[in-house]
Short mmCIF file of C-alpha atoms in Angstrom, two decimals:
data_model
loop_
_atom_site.label_atom_id
_atom_site.label_comp_id
_atom_site.label_asym_id
_atom_site.label_seq_id
_atom_site.Cartn_x
_atom_site.Cartn_y
_atom_site.Cartn_z
CA VAL Y 1 6.41 -4.67 1.69
CA GLN Y 2 7.92 -4.56 -1.79
CA THR Y 3 9.76 -7.28 -3.63
CA CYS Y 4 10.41 -7.28 -7.38
CA ALA Y 5 13.46 -5.26 -8.31
CA LEU Y 6 13.38 -6.26 -11.98
CA PRO Y 7 12.22 -3.74 -14.63
CA ILE Y 8 8.46 -3.37 -14.97
CA SER Y 9 6.83 -3.34 -18.40
CA THR Y 10 3.27 -2.02 -18.64
CA GLY Y 11 2.88 -2.44 -22.40
CA PHE Y 12 2.01 1.25 -22.84
CA ASP Y 13 3.41 3.60 -25.45
CA PRO Y 14 6.66 4.94 -23.92
CA GLN Y 15 6.17 8.26 -25.75
CA VAL Y 16 3.00 9.01 -23.77
CA ASN Y 17 3.28 10.73 -20.40
CA TYR Y 18 1.26 8.45 -18.18
CA PHE Y 19 0.99 9.39 -14.52
CA THR Y 20 2.22 6.15 -13.06
CA SER Y 21 2.16 5.11 -9.44
CA PRO Y 22 5.24 4.18 -7.37
CA TYR Y 23 3.57 1.14 -5.84
CA TRP Y 24 5.41 -1.42 -7.97
CA SER Y 25 5.77 -4.63 -6.02
CA CYS Y 26 5.06 -8.33 -6.12
CA GLY Y 27 2.41 -7.66 -3.50
CA ILE Y 28 3.65 -10.26 -1.04
CA GLY Y 29 6.90 -11.32 0.59
CA ILE Y 30 9.71 -9.11 1.91
CA ASN Y 31 12.15 -7.41 -0.44
CA PRO Y 32 15.34 -9.52 -0.77
CA ALA Y 33 17.24 -6.22 -1.08
CA TYR Y 34 16.93 -5.95 2.71
CA ILE Y 35 19.22 -8.95 3.13
CA GLN Y 36 22.40 -7.77 4.83
CA PHE Y 37 25.85 -9.27 4.34
CA ASP Y 38 25.82 -10.92 7.76
CA MET Y 39 22.53 -12.67 6.91
CA GLN Y 40 24.01 -14.88 4.20
CA ASP Y 41 25.49 -17.16 6.82
CA LYS Y 42 22.04 -17.56 8.36
CA ILE Y 43 20.57 -18.53 4.99
CA ASP Y 44 23.18 -21.24 4.48
CA ASN Y 45 23.08 -22.56 8.04
CA LEU Y 46 19.53 -22.02 9.27
CA TYR Y 47 17.86 -24.21 11.87
CA ILE Y 48 16.00 -26.69 9.68
CA ASP Y 49 13.06 -27.38 12.04
CA ASN Y 50 12.15 -23.68 12.31
CA TYR Y 51 12.53 -23.23 8.57
CA THR Y 52 10.31 -26.24 7.84
CA LEU Y 53 7.63 -24.84 10.15
CA PHE Y 54 7.80 -21.43 8.42
CA ALA Y 55 7.62 -23.00 4.95
CA SER Y 56 4.60 -25.10 5.93
CA LYS Y 57 2.76 -22.22 7.62
CA ASN Y 58 3.34 -19.89 4.67
CA ALA Y 59 2.95 -22.41 1.85
CA TYR Y 60 -0.27 -20.67 0.75
CA TRP Y 61 1.84 -17.88 -0.76
CA LEU Y 62 5.49 -18.94 -0.46
CA ASP Y 63 5.43 -21.92 -2.85
CA GLY Y 64 4.03 -19.96 -5.78
CA TYR Y 65 5.99 -16.82 -4.92
CA ALA Y 66 9.31 -18.71 -4.97
CA VAL Y 67 8.51 -20.20 -8.39
CA PHE Y 68 7.52 -16.77 -9.70
CA GLN Y 69 10.75 -15.18 -8.49
CA CYS Y 70 12.77 -18.03 -9.98
CA LEU Y 71 11.03 -17.63 -13.34
CA CYS Y 72 11.57 -13.86 -13.23
CA GLU Y 73 15.29 -14.54 -12.97
CA LYS Y 74 15.20 -17.20 -15.68
CA HIS Y 75 13.49 -14.85 -18.17
CA ALA Y 76 15.22 -11.64 -16.94
CA THR Y 77 11.87 -9.89 -16.55
CA ASP Y 78 8.88 -9.97 -14.25
CA ASP Y 79 6.55 -9.31 -17.19
CA TRP Y 80 5.36 -12.91 -17.28
CA ARG Y 81 3.48 -12.28 -20.53
CA ARG Y 82 6.88 -12.32 -22.28
CA TRP Y 83 7.89 -15.65 -20.79
CA ASP Y 84 7.82 -18.96 -22.58
CA PRO Y 85 4.05 -19.69 -22.87
CA GLY Y 86 4.66 -22.99 -21.14
CA PHE Y 87 5.03 -21.03 -17.91
CA HIS Y 88 1.62 -19.39 -18.21
CA HIS Y 89 -1.58 -20.70 -16.56
CA PRO Y 90 -0.01 -21.83 -13.27
CA ASP Y 91 -1.96 -24.18 -11.03
CA ASP Y 92 -1.06 -26.20 -7.94
CA GLU Y 93 0.18 -29.16 -10.01
CA LYS Y 94 2.40 -26.98 -12.21
CA ILE Y 95 3.75 -25.10 -9.19
CA GLN Y 96 4.78 -28.43 -7.67
CA HIS Y 97 6.35 -29.59 -10.94
CA TRP Y 98 8.36 -26.36 -11.41
CA THR Y 99 9.42 -26.48 -7.77
CA LEU Y 100 11.08 -29.85 -8.43
CA ASN Y 101 12.65 -28.66 -11.69
CA PHE Y 102 14.22 -25.56 -10.08
CA ALA Y 103 14.60 -27.04 -6.62
CA ARG Y 104 18.01 -25.59 -5.71
CA ARG Y 105 17.23 -21.97 -6.61
CA ILE Y 106 13.71 -22.10 -5.17
CA ASP Y 107 15.11 -23.45 -1.90
CA VAL Y 108 17.41 -20.41 -1.67
CA ILE Y 109 14.49 -18.03 -2.36
CA LYS Y 110 12.40 -19.68 0.36
CA ARG Y 111 15.29 -19.66 2.84
CA THR Y 112 15.84 -15.98 2.12
CA GLN Y 113 12.20 -15.23 2.89
CA TYR Y 114 12.46 -17.23 6.09
CA ILE Y 115 15.46 -15.22 7.30
CA LEU Y 116 13.77 -11.93 6.33
CA HIS Y 117 10.56 -12.84 8.14
CA GLN Y 118 12.47 -14.11 11.16
CA THR Y 119 14.42 -10.85 11.32
CA PHE Y 120 11.22 -8.84 10.96
CA GLU Y 121 9.64 -10.86 13.77
CA GLU Y 122 12.61 -10.00 16.00
CA LEU Y 123 12.07 -6.34 15.15
CA LYS Y 124 8.37 -6.66 15.98
CA MET Y 125 9.10 -8.32 19.32
CA TYR Y 126 11.59 -5.59 20.20
CA ALA Y 127 9.06 -2.91 19.22
CA GLU Y 128 6.41 -4.56 21.39
CA LYS Y 129 8.84 -4.62 24.31
CA MET Y 130 9.36 -0.87 23.82
CA GLY Y 131 5.61 -0.22 23.65
CA VAL Y 132 5.66 0.47 19.90
CA GLU Y 133 3.22 -0.94 17.34
CA LEU Y 134 4.23 -1.58 13.73
CA TRP Y 135 1.59 -0.39 11.26
CA GLY Y 136 1.73 -1.43 7.62
CA ASP Y 137 0.13 -0.41 4.35
CA LEU Y 138 -1.57 -2.55 1.72
CA PRO Y 139 -1.74 -0.84 -1.70
CA PHE Y 140 -5.07 -1.47 -3.40
CA PHE Y 141 -3.79 -2.28 -6.88
CA LEU Y 142 -1.01 -4.56 -8.15
CA PRO Y 143 1.17 -4.19 -11.26
CA ILE Y 144 0.99 -6.61 -14.16
CA GLY Y 145 4.47 -7.85 -13.20
CA SER Y 146 3.34 -9.15 -9.82
CA TYR Y 147 3.18 -12.66 -8.42
CA HIS Y 148 -0.59 -12.61 -7.94
CA CYS Y 149 -1.28 -11.33 -11.46
CA TRP Y 150 0.68 -14.29 -12.84
CA ARG Y 151 -0.76 -16.79 -10.35
CA TYR Y 152 -4.38 -15.68 -10.68
CA PRO Y 153 -4.81 -14.01 -14.10
CA ASN Y 154 -8.58 -14.59 -13.95
CA ALA Y 155 -8.69 -12.25 -10.96
CA PHE Y 156 -7.76 -9.34 -13.25
CA VAL Y 157 -9.35 -7.61 -16.23
CA LEU Y 158 -7.09 -8.79 -19.06
CA THR Y 159 -7.67 -9.60 -22.71
CA PRO Y 160 -7.28 -13.25 -23.86
CA GLU Y 161 -3.70 -12.28 -24.84
CA TYR Y 162 -3.11 -10.87 -21.30
CA ASP Y 163 -3.00 -7.28 -22.56
CA LEU Y 164 -4.40 -4.33 -20.62
CA GLU Y 165 -7.38 -2.76 -22.36
CA TYR Y 166 -8.60 -1.03 -19.20
CA VAL Y 167 -6.46 0.18 -16.30
CA ALA Y 168 -6.82 1.83 -12.92
CA GLY Y 169 -6.46 5.54 -12.27
CA SER Y 170 -8.09 8.60 -10.78
CA LEU Y 171 -10.33 11.28 -12.23
CA GLY Y 172 -8.82 13.89 -9.93
CA GLY Y 173 -10.96 16.22 -7.87
CA ARG Y 174 -10.94 18.93 -5.22
CA HIS Y 175 -7.29 18.65 -4.24
CA TRP Y 176 -5.76 17.09 -7.37
CA ARG Y 177 -7.35 18.19 -10.61
CA ASN Y 178 -5.36 16.16 -13.11
CA ARG Y 179 -6.72 12.90 -14.48
CA GLN Y 180 -4.21 10.18 -13.58
CA ILE Y 181 -3.57 6.91 -15.37
CA TRP Y 182 -1.81 4.55 -12.98
CA GLY Y 183 -1.41 1.61 -15.36
CA PHE Y 184 -2.48 -1.14 -12.96
CA PRO Y 185 -4.74 -3.97 -14.13
CA LEU Y 186 -8.22 -3.82 -12.62
CA TYR Y 187 -9.76 -6.59 -10.55
CA ASN Y 188 -12.33 -8.98 -11.92
CA PHE Y 189 -14.46 -9.04 -8.79
CA ASP Y 190 -16.84 -11.58 -10.35
CA HIS Y 191 -14.20 -14.32 -10.29
CA PRO Y 192 -13.57 -16.31 -7.05
CA ASP Y 193 -9.79 -16.08 -7.55
CA THR Y 194 -10.01 -12.36 -6.72
CA PHE Y 195 -11.29 -13.04 -3.21
CA LYS Y 196 -8.66 -15.77 -2.74
CA MET Y 197 -5.90 -13.42 -3.89
CA TRP Y 198 -7.00 -10.63 -1.52
CA ASP Y 199 -7.22 -13.15 1.32
CA GLU Y 200 -3.58 -14.15 0.73
CA ARG Y 201 -2.34 -10.57 0.57
CA MET Y 202 -4.16 -9.46 3.70
CA ARG Y 203 -3.31 -12.59 5.67
CA HIS Y 204 0.39 -12.12 4.96
CA SER Y 205 0.27 -8.41 5.88
CA MET Y 206 -1.50 -9.14 9.15
CA THR Y 207 1.18 -11.61 10.18
CA LEU Y 208 3.73 -8.80 9.82
CA PHE Y 209 1.94 -5.79 11.27
CA ASP Y 210 -0.12 -4.86 14.31
CA ARG Y 211 -2.48 -2.88 12.09
CA VAL Y 212 -2.80 -2.68 8.30
CA ARG Y 213 -4.02 0.33 6.35
CA ILE Y 214 -6.20 -0.54 3.35
CA ASP Y 215 -5.29 1.94 0.65
CA SER Y 216 -8.15 3.48 -1.37
CA ALA Y 217 -10.75 1.25 0.33
CA VAL Y 218 -13.67 3.01 -1.36
CA ARG Y 219 -12.75 1.15 -4.54
CA PHE Y 220 -14.33 -1.96 -3.07
CA TYR Y 221 -17.54 -0.02 -3.67
CA GLU Y 222 -16.86 2.19 -6.69
CA TYR Y 223 -13.87 2.63 -9.00
CA GLU Y 224 -12.66 4.12 -12.27
CA MET Y 225 -12.11 1.97 -15.35
CA PHE Y 226 -9.92 3.84 -17.84
CA HIS Y 227 -9.50 2.68 -21.43
CA VAL Y 228 -5.85 2.78 -22.48
CA SER Y 229 -6.47 4.71 -25.71
CA ASP Y 230 -10.11 5.89 -25.96
CA THR Y 231 -11.43 8.17 -23.21
CA THR Y 232 -15.00 7.79 -24.50
CA LYS Y 233 -14.88 4.21 -23.20
CA ASP Y 234 -13.97 5.22 -19.63
CA LYS Y 235 -16.39 3.92 -17.04
CA ILE Y 236 -17.29 4.16 -13.36
CA MET Y 237 -17.86 0.66 -12.02
CA GLN Y 238 -19.53 -0.75 -8.91
CA GLY Y 239 -17.41 -2.97 -6.66
CA PRO Y 240 -18.43 -5.94 -4.51
CA GLY Y 241 -19.15 -3.84 -1.42
CA ALA Y 242 -18.91 -4.88 2.22
CA ILE Y 243 -18.04 -8.57 1.78
CA TYR Y 244 -14.30 -7.90 1.65
CA MET Y 245 -14.31 -5.58 4.66
CA LYS Y 246 -16.26 -8.12 6.74
CA HIS Y 247 -13.76 -10.83 5.81
CA PHE Y 248 -10.79 -8.63 6.76
CA VAL Y 249 -12.31 -7.79 10.15
CA ASN Y 250 -12.86 -11.49 10.90
CA MET Y 251 -9.30 -12.25 9.79
CA ALA Y 252 -7.92 -9.48 12.01
CA SER Y 253 -9.69 -11.02 14.99
CA GLU Y 254 -8.26 -14.44 14.14
CA LEU Y 255 -4.69 -13.16 13.70
CA LYS Y 256 -4.79 -10.62 16.54
CA SER Y 257 -4.13 -7.77 14.14
CA GLY Y 258 -6.23 -4.83 13.01
CA ILE Y 259 -7.16 -2.77 9.98
CA TYR Y 260 -7.97 0.83 9.21
CA ILE Y 261 -9.06 2.39 5.94
CA GLU Y 262 -8.13 5.29 3.75
CA ASP Y 263 -11.60 6.77 3.31
CA ILE Y 264 -10.60 9.87 1.35
CA SER Y 265 -11.89 10.05 -2.22
CA GLU Y 266 -14.04 11.95 -4.68
CA PHE Y 267 -16.48 9.06 -4.59
CA SER Y 268 -19.33 8.98 -2.08
CA MET Y 269 -18.15 7.60 1.25
CA LYS Y 270 -21.61 6.70 2.58
CA GLN Y 271 -21.53 2.95 1.93
CA LEU Y 272 -17.90 2.50 2.99
CA GLU Y 273 -18.29 4.59 6.14
CA ALA Y 274 -21.52 2.82 7.07
CA THR Y 275 -19.74 -0.53 6.79
CA ALA Y 276 -16.73 0.76 8.72
CA HIS Y 277 -18.93 2.14 11.50
CA ARG Y 278 -20.88 -1.11 11.75
CA LEU Y 279 -17.67 -3.18 11.91
CA GLY Y 280 -15.71 -0.81 14.13
CA VAL Y 281 -13.07 -0.02 11.49
CA LEU Y 282 -11.31 3.33 11.87
CA GLY Y 283 -11.05 5.85 9.06
CA VAL Y 284 -8.62 8.73 8.60
CA SER Y 285 -8.61 12.52 8.56
CA VAL Y 286 -5.79 14.73 7.25
CA VAL Y 287 -4.97 18.22 8.49
CA THR Y 288 -3.49 19.28 5.13
CA LEU Y 289 -6.78 18.37 3.42
CA MET Y 290 -8.90 20.35 5.87
CA PHE Y 291 -9.89 23.04 3.38
CA SER Y 292 -10.81 22.94 -0.31
CA GLN Y 293 -9.20 25.78 -2.23
CA ALA Y 294 -9.67 29.23 -0.56
CA SER Y 295 -12.75 28.33 1.49
CA ASP Y 296 -12.54 28.48 5.28
CA VAL Y 297 -15.30 25.86 5.59
CA VAL Y 298 -13.85 22.60 6.86
CA ASP Y 299 -14.11 19.85 4.24
CA GLN Y 300 -15.50 17.10 6.46
CA LYS Y 301 -15.08 14.57 3.69
CA ASP Y 302 -11.34 14.72 4.36
CA PHE Y 303 -11.20 16.04 7.93
CA LEU Y 304 -13.74 14.89 10.50
CA LEU Y 305 -14.23 17.41 13.26
CA PHE Y 306 -13.47 16.12 16.73
CA ASP Y 307 -16.69 14.55 17.99
CA GLY Y 308 -15.41 11.85 20.33
CA GLN Y 309 -15.71 9.10 17.71
CA PRO Y 310 -12.63 6.85 17.25
CA HIS Y 311 -10.64 8.11 14.28
CA ILE Y 312 -7.05 8.36 13.06
CA TYR Y 313 -5.72 11.83 12.35
CA PHE Y 314 -2.75 12.48 10.06
CA SER Y 315 -0.77 15.72 10.01
CA SER Y 316 -0.20 15.26 6.25
CA THR Y 317 0.24 12.47 3.69
CA HIS Y 318 2.69 11.56 0.93
CA ASP Y 319 0.31 13.18 -1.58
CA THR Y 320 -0.02 16.58 0.13
CA SER Y 321 2.25 19.43 1.06
CA PRO Y 322 4.09 18.93 4.34
CA LEU Y 323 2.40 20.68 7.25
CA ALA Y 324 4.85 23.60 7.48
CA GLU Y 325 4.43 24.42 3.78
CA TYR Y 326 0.65 23.95 3.96
CA LEU Y 327 0.31 26.44 6.81
CA GLU Y 328 2.18 29.08 4.83
CA GLY Y 329 -0.39 28.85 2.04
CA LEU Y 330 -3.51 29.25 4.18
CA THR Y 331 -5.60 32.42 4.02
CA PRO Y 332 -6.00 34.45 7.24
CA ALA Y 333 -9.54 33.08 7.61
CA GLN Y 334 -8.33 29.50 7.21
CA GLN Y 335 -5.50 30.07 9.70
CA SER Y 336 -7.99 31.37 12.23
CA LYS Y 337 -10.39 28.45 11.70
CA LEU Y 338 -7.58 25.90 12.08
CA ALA Y 339 -6.46 27.55 15.32
CA SER Y 340 -9.97 27.46 16.76
CA ILE Y 341 -10.45 23.77 15.85
CA LEU Y 342 -7.17 22.72 17.47
CA THR Y 343 -7.54 25.27 20.30
CA ILE Y 344 -4.08 26.69 19.73
CA PRO Y 345 -3.04 30.37 19.89
CA GLN Y 346 -4.23 32.47 16.99
CA VAL Y 347 -1.72 33.53 14.33
CA PRO Y 348 1.15 33.60 14.26
CA TYR Y 349 1.48 29.92 15.14
CA THR Y 350 3.87 27.27 13.83
CA TYR Y 351 3.74 23.67 12.73
CA ARG Y 352 4.80 22.75 16.28
CA ASP Y 353 1.61 24.27 17.68
CA VAL Y 354 -0.49 22.36 15.15
CA VAL Y 355 1.25 19.05 15.90
CA GLN Y 356 0.77 19.52 19.64
CA GLY Y 357 -2.86 20.54 19.16
CA LEU Y 358 -3.54 17.47 17.03
CA ILE Y 359 -1.95 15.15 19.58
CA ARG Y 360 -3.88 16.82 22.40
CA HIS Y 361 -7.26 16.44 20.69
CA THR Y 362 -6.98 12.88 19.36
CA ASN Y 363 -6.62 9.35 20.62
CA ILE Y 364 -4.55 8.38 17.57
CA ALA Y 365 -2.45 10.95 15.72
CA ILE Y 366 0.09 10.04 13.05
CA ILE Y 367 2.68 12.76 12.50
CA ALA Y 368 4.58 12.54 9.22
CA MET Y 369 8.35 12.64 9.60
CA GLN Y 370 8.59 15.93 7.68
CA ASP Y 371 6.00 17.47 10.02
CA TRP Y 372 7.87 16.33 13.11
CA MET Y 373 10.97 18.07 11.77
CA GLY Y 374 9.27 21.08 10.20
CA SER Y 375 10.56 20.14 6.73
CA THR Y 376 8.96 21.50 3.57
CA THR Y 377 10.32 18.72 1.36
CA ARG Y 378 7.43 17.01 -0.39
CA ILE Y 379 7.21 13.30 -1.28
CA ASN Y 380 4.81 13.45 -4.23
CA VAL Y 381 2.73 15.87 -6.28
CA PRO Y 382 -0.12 13.78 -7.76
CA GLY Y 383 -0.95 14.14 -11.43
CA ILE Y 384 2.41 15.46 -12.62
CA ILE Y 385 5.60 13.85 -13.89
CA SER Y 386 8.59 15.05 -11.89
CA ASP Y 387 12.09 13.81 -11.08
CA THR Y 388 11.48 14.83 -7.47
CA ASN Y 389 8.40 12.65 -6.98
CA TRP Y 390 8.98 9.62 -4.75
CA ASN Y 391 12.65 10.44 -4.15
CA TYR Y 392 12.28 11.78 -0.61
CA ARG Y 393 15.01 10.90 1.88
CA MET Y 394 15.02 11.87 5.53
CA GLU Y 395 17.27 14.85 6.18
CA THR Y 396 18.00 13.67 9.73
CA PRO Y 397 19.35 10.21 10.64
CA ILE Y 398 16.83 8.24 12.66
CA GLU Y 399 19.25 8.06 15.59
CA LYS Y 400 19.19 11.87 15.84
CA LEU Y 401 15.44 12.39 15.60
CA PRO Y 402 14.15 14.54 18.49
CA LYS Y 403 11.75 12.85 20.92
CA ASP Y 404 9.80 16.09 21.27
CA VAL Y 405 8.54 18.24 18.38
CA ASN Y 406 9.75 21.36 20.20
CA SER Y 407 13.31 20.04 19.99
CA ALA Y 408 13.23 19.80 16.19
CA ASN Y 409 15.30 22.20 14.16
#
């Protein structure tokens, strides 16, 4: 759920082609851009008792978030490092003081969040009535211009001047060979604020969704630490391990929600998967990551063969080719192996056959919208800079989506 619409400043040299990530958000709250014209009346004339209850229940994030958004507007940037230094080092006392100073605007920001959350809750109740679950996604990293980075700077690896000496990224690997610099600040897992910050983010997500996907969960165990200018200083670091996952599982039980993990990475999955198995947390497999290069040997690091164990199977992801395009690039041996795994007719088969085979073999299958429609339009090619990355729009209005994959164009 994204929020900040203001420009993001990473502090990097603009002449350098960094491979940045699209996950720019405040990390909490619902994007005010989703406010519709007919909602303004609700903001001005909301039922005060319900609003007061919402504000009290969500004070753990809403109070600081509203101040942050107000200060973003005041300074015309969400890069809080460029603000008046008097607005650095926030604590509970300062948050309360600034709330009084900017009371009118902060009240509007809080009311807006109330209306957005109330509307989302109505959507969730309607979905439940229709037998539909809403699943969300929690990006692992946060940008420097995020509420939590301002609120808990000690939770991040920053210099005393709040600069970024080390940032997050990916070394690349079997499917994506390019080294990627994402530009996010890294977490200081040794500081207690980091755990508090993750607790807030996950708690908020679980109040919105029936199940939350933890992006790049292996980085609780192992992660890259890239120096912004000197590659000889790059490091592989050890994370805190299972303590976060255990906390999230307990929280999910408390809030009647659930979690699942993205357990696809070049790092070893043994510790993460052992924790997930012990706690009953589901991992994911992806059809379009079934093979590495030209080999017809199934890469079980990215696609777990059907063995009766609970698992979530994706047809493709935002970082891979859509299913229809992927199938066209398979070798004859790979096509034959895929057909035998999904027990579908041997070649020639289509994306429809693969989708039906995946649904037939799994308890939980997630079919990407492009794969339901047979589209070859890709969302993102990792490790390259392209005007087409992250600009995908559905070709078919949601009202006209076919209920059966065989009815798709």
